[in-house]
PDB file of C-alpha atoms in Angstrom:
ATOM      1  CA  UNK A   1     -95.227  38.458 -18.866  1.00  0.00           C
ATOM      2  CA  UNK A   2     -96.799  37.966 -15.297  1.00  0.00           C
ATOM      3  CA  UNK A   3     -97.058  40.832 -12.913  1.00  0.00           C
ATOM      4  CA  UNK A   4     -97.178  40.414  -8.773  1.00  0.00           C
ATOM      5  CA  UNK A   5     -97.859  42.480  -5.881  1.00  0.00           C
ATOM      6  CA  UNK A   6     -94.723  42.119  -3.348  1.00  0.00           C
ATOM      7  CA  UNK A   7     -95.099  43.746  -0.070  1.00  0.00           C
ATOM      8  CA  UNK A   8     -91.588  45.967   0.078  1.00  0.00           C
ATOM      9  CA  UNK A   9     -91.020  46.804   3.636  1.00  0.00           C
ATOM     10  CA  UNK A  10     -94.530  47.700   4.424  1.00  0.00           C
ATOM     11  CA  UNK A  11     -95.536  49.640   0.559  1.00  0.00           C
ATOM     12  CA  UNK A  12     -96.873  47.202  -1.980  1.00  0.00           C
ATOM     13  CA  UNK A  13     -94.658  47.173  -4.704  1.00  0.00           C
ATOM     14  CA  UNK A  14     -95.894  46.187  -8.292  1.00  0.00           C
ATOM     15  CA  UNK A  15     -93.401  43.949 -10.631  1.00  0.00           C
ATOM     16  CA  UNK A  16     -93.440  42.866 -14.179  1.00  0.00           C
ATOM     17  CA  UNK A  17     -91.565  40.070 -15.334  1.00  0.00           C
ATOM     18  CA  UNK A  18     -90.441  38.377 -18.713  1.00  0.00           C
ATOM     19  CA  UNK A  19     -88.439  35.850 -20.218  1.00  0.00           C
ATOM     20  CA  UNK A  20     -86.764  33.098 -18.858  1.00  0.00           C
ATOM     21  CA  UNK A  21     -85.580  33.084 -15.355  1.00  0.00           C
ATOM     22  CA  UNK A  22     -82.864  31.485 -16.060  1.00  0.00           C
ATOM     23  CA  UNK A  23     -81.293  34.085 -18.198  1.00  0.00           C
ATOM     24  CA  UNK A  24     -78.832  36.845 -16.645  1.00  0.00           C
ATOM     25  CA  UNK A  25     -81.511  39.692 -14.904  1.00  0.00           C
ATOM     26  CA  UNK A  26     -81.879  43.019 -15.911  1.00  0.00           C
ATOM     27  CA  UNK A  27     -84.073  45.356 -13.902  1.00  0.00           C
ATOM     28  CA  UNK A  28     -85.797  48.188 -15.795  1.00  0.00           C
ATOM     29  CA  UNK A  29     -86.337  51.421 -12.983  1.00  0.00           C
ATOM     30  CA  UNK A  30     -88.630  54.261 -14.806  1.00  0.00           C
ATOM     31  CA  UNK A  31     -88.163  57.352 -14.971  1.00  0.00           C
ATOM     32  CA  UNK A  32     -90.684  60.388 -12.835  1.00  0.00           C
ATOM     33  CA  UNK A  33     -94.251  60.186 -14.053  1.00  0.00           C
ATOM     34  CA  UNK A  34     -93.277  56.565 -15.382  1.00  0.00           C
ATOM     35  CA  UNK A  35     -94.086  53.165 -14.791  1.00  0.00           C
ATOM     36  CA  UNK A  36     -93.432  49.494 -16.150  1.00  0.00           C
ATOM     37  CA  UNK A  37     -95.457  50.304 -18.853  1.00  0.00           C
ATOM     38  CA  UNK A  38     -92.390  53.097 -20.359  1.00  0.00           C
ATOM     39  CA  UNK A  39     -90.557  50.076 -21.208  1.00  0.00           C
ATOM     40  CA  UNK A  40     -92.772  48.104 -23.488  1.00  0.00           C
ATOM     41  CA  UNK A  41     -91.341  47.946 -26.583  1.00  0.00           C
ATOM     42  CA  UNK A  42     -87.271  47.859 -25.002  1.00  0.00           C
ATOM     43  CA  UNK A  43     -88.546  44.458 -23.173  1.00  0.00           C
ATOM     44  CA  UNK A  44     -89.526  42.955 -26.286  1.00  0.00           C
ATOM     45  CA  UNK A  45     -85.929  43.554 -27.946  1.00  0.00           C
ATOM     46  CA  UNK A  46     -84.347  42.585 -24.564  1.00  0.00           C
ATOM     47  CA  UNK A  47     -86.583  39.486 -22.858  1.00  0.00           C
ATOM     48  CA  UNK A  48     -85.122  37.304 -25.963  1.00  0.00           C
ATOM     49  CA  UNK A  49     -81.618  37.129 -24.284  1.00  0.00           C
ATOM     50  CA  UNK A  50     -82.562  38.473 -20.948  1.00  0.00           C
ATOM     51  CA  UNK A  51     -84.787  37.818 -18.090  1.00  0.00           C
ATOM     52  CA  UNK A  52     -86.073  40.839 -17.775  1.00  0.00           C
ATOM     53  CA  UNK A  53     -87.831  42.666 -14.245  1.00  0.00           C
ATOM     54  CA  UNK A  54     -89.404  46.356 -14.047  1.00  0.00           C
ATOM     55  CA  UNK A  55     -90.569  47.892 -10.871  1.00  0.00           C
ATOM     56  CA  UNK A  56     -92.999  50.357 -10.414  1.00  0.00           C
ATOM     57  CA  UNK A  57     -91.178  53.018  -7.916  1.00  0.00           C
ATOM     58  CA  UNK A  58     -92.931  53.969  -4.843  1.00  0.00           C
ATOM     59  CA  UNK A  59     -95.548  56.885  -5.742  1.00  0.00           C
ATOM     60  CA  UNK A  60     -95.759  55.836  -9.672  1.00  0.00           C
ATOM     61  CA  UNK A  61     -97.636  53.115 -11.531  1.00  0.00           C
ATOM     62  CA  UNK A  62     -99.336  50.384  -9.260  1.00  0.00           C
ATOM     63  CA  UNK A  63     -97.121  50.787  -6.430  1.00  0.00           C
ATOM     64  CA  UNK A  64     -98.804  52.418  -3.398  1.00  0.00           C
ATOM     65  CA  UNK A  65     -98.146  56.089  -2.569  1.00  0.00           C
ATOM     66  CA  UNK A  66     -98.019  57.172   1.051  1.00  0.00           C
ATOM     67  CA  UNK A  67     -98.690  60.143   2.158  1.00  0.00           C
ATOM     68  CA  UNK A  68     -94.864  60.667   4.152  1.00  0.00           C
ATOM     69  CA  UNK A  69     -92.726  62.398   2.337  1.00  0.00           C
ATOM     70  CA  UNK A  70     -89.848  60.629   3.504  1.00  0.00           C
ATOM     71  CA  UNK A  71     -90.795  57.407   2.804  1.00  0.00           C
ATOM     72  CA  UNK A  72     -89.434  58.310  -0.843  1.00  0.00           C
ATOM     73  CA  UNK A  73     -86.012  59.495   0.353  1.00  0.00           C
ATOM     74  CA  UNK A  74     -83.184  58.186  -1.390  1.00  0.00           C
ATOM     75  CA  UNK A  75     -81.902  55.688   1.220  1.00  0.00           C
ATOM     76  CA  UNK A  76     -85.326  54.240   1.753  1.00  0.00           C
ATOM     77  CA  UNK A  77     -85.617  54.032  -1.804  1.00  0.00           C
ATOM     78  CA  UNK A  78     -82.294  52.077  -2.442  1.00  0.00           C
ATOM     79  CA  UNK A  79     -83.201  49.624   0.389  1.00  0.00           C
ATOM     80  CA  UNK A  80     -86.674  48.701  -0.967  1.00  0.00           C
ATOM     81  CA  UNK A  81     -84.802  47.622  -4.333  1.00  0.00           C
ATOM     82  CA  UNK A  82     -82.455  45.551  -2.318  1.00  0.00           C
ATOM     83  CA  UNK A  83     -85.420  43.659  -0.486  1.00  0.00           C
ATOM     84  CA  UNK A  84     -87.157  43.665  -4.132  1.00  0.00           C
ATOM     85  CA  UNK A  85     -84.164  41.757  -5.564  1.00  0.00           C
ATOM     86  CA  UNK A  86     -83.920  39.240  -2.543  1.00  0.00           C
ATOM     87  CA  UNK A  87     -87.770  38.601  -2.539  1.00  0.00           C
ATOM     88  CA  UNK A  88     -87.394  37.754  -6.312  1.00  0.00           C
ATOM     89  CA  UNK A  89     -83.690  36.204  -5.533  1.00  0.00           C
ATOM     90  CA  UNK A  90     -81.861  38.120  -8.004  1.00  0.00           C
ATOM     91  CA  UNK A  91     -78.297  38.086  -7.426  1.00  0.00           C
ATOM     92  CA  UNK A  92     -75.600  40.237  -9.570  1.00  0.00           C
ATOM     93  CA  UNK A  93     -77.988  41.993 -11.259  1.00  0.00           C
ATOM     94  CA  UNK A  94     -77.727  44.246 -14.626  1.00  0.00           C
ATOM     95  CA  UNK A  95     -79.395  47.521 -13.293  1.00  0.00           C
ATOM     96  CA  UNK A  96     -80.995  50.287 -15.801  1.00  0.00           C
ATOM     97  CA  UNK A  97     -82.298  53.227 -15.367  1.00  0.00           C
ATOM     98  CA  UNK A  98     -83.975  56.148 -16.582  1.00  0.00           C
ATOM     99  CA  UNK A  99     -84.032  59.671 -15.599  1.00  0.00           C
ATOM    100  CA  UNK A 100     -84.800  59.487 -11.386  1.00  0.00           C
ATOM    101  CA  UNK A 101     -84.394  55.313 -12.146  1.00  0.00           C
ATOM    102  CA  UNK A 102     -81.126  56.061 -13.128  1.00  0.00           C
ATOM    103  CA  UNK A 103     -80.704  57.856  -9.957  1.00  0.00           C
ATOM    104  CA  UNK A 104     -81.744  55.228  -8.343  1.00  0.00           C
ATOM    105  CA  UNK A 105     -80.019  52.805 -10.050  1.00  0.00           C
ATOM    106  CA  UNK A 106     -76.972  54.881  -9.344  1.00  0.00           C
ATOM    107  CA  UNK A 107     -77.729  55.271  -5.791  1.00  0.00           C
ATOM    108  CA  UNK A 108     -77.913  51.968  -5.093  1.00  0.00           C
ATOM    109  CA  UNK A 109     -74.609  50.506  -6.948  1.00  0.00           C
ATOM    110  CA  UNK A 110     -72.588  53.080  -4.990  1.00  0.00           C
ATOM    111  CA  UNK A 111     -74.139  51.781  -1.311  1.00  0.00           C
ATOM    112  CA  UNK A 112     -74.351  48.060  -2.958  1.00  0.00           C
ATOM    113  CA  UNK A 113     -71.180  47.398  -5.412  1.00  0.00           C
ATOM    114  CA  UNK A 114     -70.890  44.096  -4.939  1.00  0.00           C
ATOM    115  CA  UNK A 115     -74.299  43.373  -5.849  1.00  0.00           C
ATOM    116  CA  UNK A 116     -74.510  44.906  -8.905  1.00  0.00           C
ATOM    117  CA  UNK A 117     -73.066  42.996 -12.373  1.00  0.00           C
ATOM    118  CA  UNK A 118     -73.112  46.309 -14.773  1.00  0.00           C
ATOM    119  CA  UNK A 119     -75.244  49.732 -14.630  1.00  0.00           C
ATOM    120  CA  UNK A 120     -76.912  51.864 -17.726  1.00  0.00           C
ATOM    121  CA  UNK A 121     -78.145  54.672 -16.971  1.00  0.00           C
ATOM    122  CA  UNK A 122     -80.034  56.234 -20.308  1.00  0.00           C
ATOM    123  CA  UNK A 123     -80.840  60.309 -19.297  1.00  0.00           C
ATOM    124  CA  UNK A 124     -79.259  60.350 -15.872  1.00  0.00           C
ATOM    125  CA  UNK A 125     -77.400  62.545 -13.204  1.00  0.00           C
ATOM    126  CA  UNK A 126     -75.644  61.874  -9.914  1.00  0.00           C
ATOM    127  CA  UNK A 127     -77.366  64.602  -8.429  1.00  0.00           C
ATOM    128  CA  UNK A 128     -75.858  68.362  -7.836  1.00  0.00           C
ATOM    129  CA  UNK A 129     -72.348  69.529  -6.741  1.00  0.00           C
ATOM    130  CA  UNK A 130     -73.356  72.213  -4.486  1.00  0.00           C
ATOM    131  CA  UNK A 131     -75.645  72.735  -1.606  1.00  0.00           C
ATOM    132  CA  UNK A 132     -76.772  76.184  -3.678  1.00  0.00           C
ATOM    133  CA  UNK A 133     -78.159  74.001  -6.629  1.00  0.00           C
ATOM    134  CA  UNK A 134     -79.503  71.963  -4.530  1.00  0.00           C
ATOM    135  CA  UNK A 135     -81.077  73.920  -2.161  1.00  0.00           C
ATOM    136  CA  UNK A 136     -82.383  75.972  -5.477  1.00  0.00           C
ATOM    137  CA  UNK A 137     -83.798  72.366  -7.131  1.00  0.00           C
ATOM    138  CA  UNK A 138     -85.794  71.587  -3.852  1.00  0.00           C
ATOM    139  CA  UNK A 139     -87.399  74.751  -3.579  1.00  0.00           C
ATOM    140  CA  UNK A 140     -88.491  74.364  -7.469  1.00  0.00           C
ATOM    141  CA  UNK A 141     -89.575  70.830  -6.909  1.00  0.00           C
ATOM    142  CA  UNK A 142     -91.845  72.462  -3.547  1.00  0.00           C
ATOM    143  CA  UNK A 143     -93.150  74.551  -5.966  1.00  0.00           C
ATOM    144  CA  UNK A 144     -94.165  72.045  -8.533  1.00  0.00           C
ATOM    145  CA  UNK A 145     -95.227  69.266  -5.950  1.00  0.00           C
ATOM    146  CA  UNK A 146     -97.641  72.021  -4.555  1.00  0.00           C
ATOM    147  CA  UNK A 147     -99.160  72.473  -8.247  1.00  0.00           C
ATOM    148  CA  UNK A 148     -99.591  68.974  -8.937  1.00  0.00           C
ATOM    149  CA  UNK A 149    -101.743  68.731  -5.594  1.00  0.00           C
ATOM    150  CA  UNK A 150    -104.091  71.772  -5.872  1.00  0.00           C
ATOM    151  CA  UNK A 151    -104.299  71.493  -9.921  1.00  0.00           C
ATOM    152  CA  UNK A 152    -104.731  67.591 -10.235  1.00  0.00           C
ATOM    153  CA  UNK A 153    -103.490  65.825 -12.891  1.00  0.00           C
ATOM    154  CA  UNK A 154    -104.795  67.068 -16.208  1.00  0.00           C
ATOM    155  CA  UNK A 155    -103.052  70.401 -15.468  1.00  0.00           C
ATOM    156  CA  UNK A 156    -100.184  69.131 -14.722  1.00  0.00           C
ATOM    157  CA  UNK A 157     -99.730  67.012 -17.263  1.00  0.00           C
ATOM    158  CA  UNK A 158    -100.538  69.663 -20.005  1.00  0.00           C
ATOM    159  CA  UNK A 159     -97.797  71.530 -18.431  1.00  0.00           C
ATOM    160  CA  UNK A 160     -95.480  68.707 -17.961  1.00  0.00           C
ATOM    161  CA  UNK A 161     -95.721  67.452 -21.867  1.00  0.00           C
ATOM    162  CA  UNK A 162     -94.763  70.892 -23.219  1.00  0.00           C
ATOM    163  CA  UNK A 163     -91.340  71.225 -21.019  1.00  0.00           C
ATOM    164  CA  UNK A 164     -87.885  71.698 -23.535  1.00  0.00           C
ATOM    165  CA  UNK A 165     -86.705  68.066 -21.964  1.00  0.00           C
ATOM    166  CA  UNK A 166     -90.034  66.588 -23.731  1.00  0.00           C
ATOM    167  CA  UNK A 167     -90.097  68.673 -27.233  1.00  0.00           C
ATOM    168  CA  UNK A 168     -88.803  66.317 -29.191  1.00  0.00           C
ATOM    169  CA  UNK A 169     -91.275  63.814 -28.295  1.00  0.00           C
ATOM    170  CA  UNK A 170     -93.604  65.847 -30.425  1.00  0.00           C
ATOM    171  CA  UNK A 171     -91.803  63.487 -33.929  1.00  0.00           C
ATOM    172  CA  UNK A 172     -93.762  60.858 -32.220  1.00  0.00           C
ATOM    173  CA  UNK A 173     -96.865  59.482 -33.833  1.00  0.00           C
ATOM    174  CA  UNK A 174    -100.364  60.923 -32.373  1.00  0.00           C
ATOM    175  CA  UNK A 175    -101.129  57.011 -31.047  1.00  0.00           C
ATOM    176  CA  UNK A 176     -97.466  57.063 -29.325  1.00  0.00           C
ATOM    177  CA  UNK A 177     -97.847  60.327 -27.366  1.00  0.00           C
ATOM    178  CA  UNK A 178    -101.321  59.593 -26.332  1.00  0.00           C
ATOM    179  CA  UNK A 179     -99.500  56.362 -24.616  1.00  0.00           C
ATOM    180  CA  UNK A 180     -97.202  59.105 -23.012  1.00  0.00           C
ATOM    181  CA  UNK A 181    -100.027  61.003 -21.719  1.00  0.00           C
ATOM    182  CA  UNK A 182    -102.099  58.228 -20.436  1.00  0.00           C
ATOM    183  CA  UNK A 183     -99.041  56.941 -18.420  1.00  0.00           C
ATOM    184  CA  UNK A 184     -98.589  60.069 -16.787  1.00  0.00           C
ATOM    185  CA  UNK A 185    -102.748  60.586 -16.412  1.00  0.00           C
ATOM    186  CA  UNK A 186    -102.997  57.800 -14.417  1.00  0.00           C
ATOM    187  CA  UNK A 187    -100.562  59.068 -11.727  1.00  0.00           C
ATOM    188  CA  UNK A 188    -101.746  60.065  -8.540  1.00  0.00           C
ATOM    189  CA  UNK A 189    -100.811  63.808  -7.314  1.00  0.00           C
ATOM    190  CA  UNK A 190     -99.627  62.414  -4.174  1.00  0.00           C
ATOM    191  CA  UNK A 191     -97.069  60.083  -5.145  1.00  0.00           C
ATOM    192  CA  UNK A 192     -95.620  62.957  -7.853  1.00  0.00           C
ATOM    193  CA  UNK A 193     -95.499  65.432  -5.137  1.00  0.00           C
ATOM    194  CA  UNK A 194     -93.622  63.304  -2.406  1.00  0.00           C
ATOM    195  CA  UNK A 195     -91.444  61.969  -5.155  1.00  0.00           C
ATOM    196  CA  UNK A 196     -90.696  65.610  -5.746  1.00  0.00           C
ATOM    197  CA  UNK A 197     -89.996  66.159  -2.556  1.00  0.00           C
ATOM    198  CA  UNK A 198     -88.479  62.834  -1.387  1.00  0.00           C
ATOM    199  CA  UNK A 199     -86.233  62.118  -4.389  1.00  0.00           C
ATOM    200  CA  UNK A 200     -85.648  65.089  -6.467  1.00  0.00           C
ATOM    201  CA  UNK A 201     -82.258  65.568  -7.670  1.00  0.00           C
ATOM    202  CA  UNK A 202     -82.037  68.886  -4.486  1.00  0.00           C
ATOM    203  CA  UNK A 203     -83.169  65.945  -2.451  1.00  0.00           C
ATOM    204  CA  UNK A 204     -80.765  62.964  -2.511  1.00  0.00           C
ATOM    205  CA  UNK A 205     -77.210  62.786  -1.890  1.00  0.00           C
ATOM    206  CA  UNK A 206     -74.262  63.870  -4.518  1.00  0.00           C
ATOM    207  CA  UNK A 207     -72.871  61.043  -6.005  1.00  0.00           C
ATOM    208  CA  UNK A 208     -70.122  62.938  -8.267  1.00  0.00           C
ATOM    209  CA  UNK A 209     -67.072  61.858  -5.789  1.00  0.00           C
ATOM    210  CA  UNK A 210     -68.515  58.420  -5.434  1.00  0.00           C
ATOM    211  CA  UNK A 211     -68.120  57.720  -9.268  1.00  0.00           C
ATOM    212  CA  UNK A 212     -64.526  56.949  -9.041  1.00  0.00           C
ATOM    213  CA  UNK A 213     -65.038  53.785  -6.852  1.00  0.00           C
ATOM    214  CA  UNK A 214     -67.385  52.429  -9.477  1.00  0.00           C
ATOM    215  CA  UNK A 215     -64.755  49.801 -10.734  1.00  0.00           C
ATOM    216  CA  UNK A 216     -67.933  47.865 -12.481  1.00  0.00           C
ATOM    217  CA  UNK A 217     -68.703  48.496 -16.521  1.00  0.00           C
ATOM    218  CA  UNK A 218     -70.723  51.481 -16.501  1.00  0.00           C
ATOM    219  CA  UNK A 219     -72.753  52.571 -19.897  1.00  0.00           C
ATOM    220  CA  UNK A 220     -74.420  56.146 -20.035  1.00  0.00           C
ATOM    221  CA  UNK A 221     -76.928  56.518 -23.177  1.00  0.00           C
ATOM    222  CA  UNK A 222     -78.086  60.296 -23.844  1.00  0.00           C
ATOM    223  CA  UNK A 223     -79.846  61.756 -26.805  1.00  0.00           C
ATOM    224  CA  UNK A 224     -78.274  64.141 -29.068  1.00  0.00           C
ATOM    225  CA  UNK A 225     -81.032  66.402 -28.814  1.00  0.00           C
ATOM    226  CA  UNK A 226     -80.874  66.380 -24.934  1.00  0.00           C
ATOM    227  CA  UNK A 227     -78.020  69.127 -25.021  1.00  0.00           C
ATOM    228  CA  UNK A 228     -78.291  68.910 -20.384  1.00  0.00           C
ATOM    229  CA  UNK A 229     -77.453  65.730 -19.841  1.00  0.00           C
ATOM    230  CA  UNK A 230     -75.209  65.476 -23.086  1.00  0.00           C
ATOM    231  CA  UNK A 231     -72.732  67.295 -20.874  1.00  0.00           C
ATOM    232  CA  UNK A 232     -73.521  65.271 -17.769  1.00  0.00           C
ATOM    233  CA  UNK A 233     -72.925  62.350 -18.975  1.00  0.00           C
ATOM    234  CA  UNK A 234     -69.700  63.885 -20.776  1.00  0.00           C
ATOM    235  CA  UNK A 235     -68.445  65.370 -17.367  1.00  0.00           C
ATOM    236  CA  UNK A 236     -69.705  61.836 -15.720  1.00  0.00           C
ATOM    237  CA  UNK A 237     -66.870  60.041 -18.169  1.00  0.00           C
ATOM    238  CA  UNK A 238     -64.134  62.239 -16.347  1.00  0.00           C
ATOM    239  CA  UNK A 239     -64.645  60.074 -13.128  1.00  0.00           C
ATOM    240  CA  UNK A 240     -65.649  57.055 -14.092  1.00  0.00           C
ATOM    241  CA  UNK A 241     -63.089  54.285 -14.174  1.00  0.00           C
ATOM    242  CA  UNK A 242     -65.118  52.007 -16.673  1.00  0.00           C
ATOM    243  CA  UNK A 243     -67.158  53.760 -18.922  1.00  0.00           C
ATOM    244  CA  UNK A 244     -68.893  54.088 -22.101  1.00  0.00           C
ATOM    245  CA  UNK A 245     -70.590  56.999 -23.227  1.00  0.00           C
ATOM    246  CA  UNK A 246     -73.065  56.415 -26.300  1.00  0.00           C
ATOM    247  CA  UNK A 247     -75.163  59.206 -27.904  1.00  0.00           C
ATOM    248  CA  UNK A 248     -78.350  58.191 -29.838  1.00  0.00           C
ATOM    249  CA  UNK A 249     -78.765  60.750 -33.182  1.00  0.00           C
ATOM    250  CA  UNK A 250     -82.327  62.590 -33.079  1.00  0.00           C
ATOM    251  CA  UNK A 251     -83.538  61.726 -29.703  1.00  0.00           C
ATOM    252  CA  UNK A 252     -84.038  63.204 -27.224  1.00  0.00           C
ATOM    253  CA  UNK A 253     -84.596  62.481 -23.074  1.00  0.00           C
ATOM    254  CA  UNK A 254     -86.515  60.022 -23.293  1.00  0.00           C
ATOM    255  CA  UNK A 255     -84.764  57.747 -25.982  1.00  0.00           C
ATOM    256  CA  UNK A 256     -86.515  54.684 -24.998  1.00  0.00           C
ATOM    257  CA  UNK A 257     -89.287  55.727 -26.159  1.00  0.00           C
ATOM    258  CA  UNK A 258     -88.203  57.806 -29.194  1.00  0.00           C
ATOM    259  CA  UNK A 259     -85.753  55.194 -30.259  1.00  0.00           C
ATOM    260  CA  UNK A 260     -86.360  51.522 -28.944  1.00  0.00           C
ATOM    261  CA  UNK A 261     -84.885  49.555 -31.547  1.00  0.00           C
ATOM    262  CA  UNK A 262     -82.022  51.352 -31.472  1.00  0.00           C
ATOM    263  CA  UNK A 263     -82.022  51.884 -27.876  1.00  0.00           C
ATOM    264  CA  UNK A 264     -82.445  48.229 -26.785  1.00  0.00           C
ATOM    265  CA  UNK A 265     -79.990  47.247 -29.572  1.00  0.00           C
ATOM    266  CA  UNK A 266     -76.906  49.281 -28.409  1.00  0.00           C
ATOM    267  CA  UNK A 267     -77.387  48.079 -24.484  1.00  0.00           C
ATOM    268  CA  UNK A 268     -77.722  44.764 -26.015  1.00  0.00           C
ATOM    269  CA  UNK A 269     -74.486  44.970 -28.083  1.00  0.00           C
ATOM    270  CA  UNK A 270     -72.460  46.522 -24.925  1.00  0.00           C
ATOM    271  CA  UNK A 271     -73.611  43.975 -22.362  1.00  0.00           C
ATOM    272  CA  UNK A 272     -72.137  41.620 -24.757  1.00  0.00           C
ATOM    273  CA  UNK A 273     -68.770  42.772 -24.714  1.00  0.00           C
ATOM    274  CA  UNK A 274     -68.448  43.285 -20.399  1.00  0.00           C
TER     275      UNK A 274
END
């Protein structure tokens, strides 16, 4: 692995890479509260066939947080992983990601087809329909952005860690969700809060009516025990002209963490057949 600092149109922007160069690119995007260090054990299953590079979104992990709130906006969001991918000349990548990566991920294959080889997106949405849900999500997301600054982290994280979309991280061992909880403890409030604000799903653009125009292979993983985004990805494969919807038994959102092996194994095994 070696890790560099690249300066992404004025916010230094931390990478990890692995493997061999050489190799066809995958790019690992994290999920809120995440950072590189989620995808530990999927790189080692992966960086044997693939050259493998995570980024640390604005606001999370090593990557520096500003304080302007729409610095994390969508759009400026899907242009800093262009420059990321020219700086590190990645062409015709394989983009994945999780949760908000996935939204990003998403985000930027719709404004960058051409650019992108195939797209998994393990937990993920294209937003909301309406301008009621979405109007409803930002003024949630206010809410919680304002508790993560006046409470600090601790508190939020204790609240965070006990939400339905986590529960079934509590099958993991004791030494597993202390990694969790570390990862999101070493957040800062103000990159969660302007990612809240910048980037949650009442935040960006809908990109339901875009889906059709996504001629490239598209594979969405969700846990069975994720019952949400179970149906999204289900109402997702109604619009999509390339598809693949796989569901991951006794897992939940977070499956690359819950399930790896298995995780890492199917995306393997589909990449080989597009």
């Amino acid at each position: 692995m070696t890790t560099k600092m690249l300066t992404i149109r004025g916010i230094d922007t931390h990478i990890a890479k692995f493997g061999e160069e050489q190799l066809p690119a995958i790019v690992l995007l994290h999920g809120f509260t995440g950072s590189t260090a989620t995808w530990q054990q999927t790189i080692e299953e992966l960086a044997v066939d693939y050259y493998v590079v995570a980024v640390d979104l604005i606001g999370h992990g090593k990557t520096e947080a500003p304080e302007k709130m729409n610095r994390y906006r969508m759009e400026e969001q899907i242009e800093d992983l262009n420059e990321v991918l020219q700086k590190l000349e990645i062409t015709n990548p394989i983009l994945l990601g999780y949760s908000m990566g996935g939204r990003v991920a998403l985000g930027y294959t719709t404004t960058y087809p051409d650019k992108v080889k195939s797209l998994v997106l393990e937990s993920s949405s294209p937003g909301l329909r309406t301008s009621e849900q979405q109007l409803a999500r930002r003024t949630a997301d206010a809410k919680l952005a304002e508790r993560i600054e006046q409470q600090g982290m601790i508190e939020f994280v204790n609240f965070w860690q006990e939400i339905p979309l986590f529960h079934s991280q509590k099958k993991l061992s004791d030494s597993q969700q202390q990694a969790v909880r570390n990862e999101r403890l070493n957040q800062r409030p103000i990159g969660l809060a302007n990612s809240l604000r910048g980037i949650g799903t009442g935040s960006q653009p809908s990109y339901w009516q875009a889906l059709e125009q996504l001629s490239l292979p598209v594979l969405l993983l969700t846990g069975s025990e994720d019952e949400k985004f179970e149906m999204i990805a289900q109402d997702m494969m109604k619009s999509l002209p390339n598809a693949q919807h796989e569901t991951i038994k006794d897992a939940g959102h977070a499956i690359h963490v819950e399930k790896p092996q298995q995780f890492a194994t199917m995306i393997k095994s589909y990449l080989k057949t597009v």
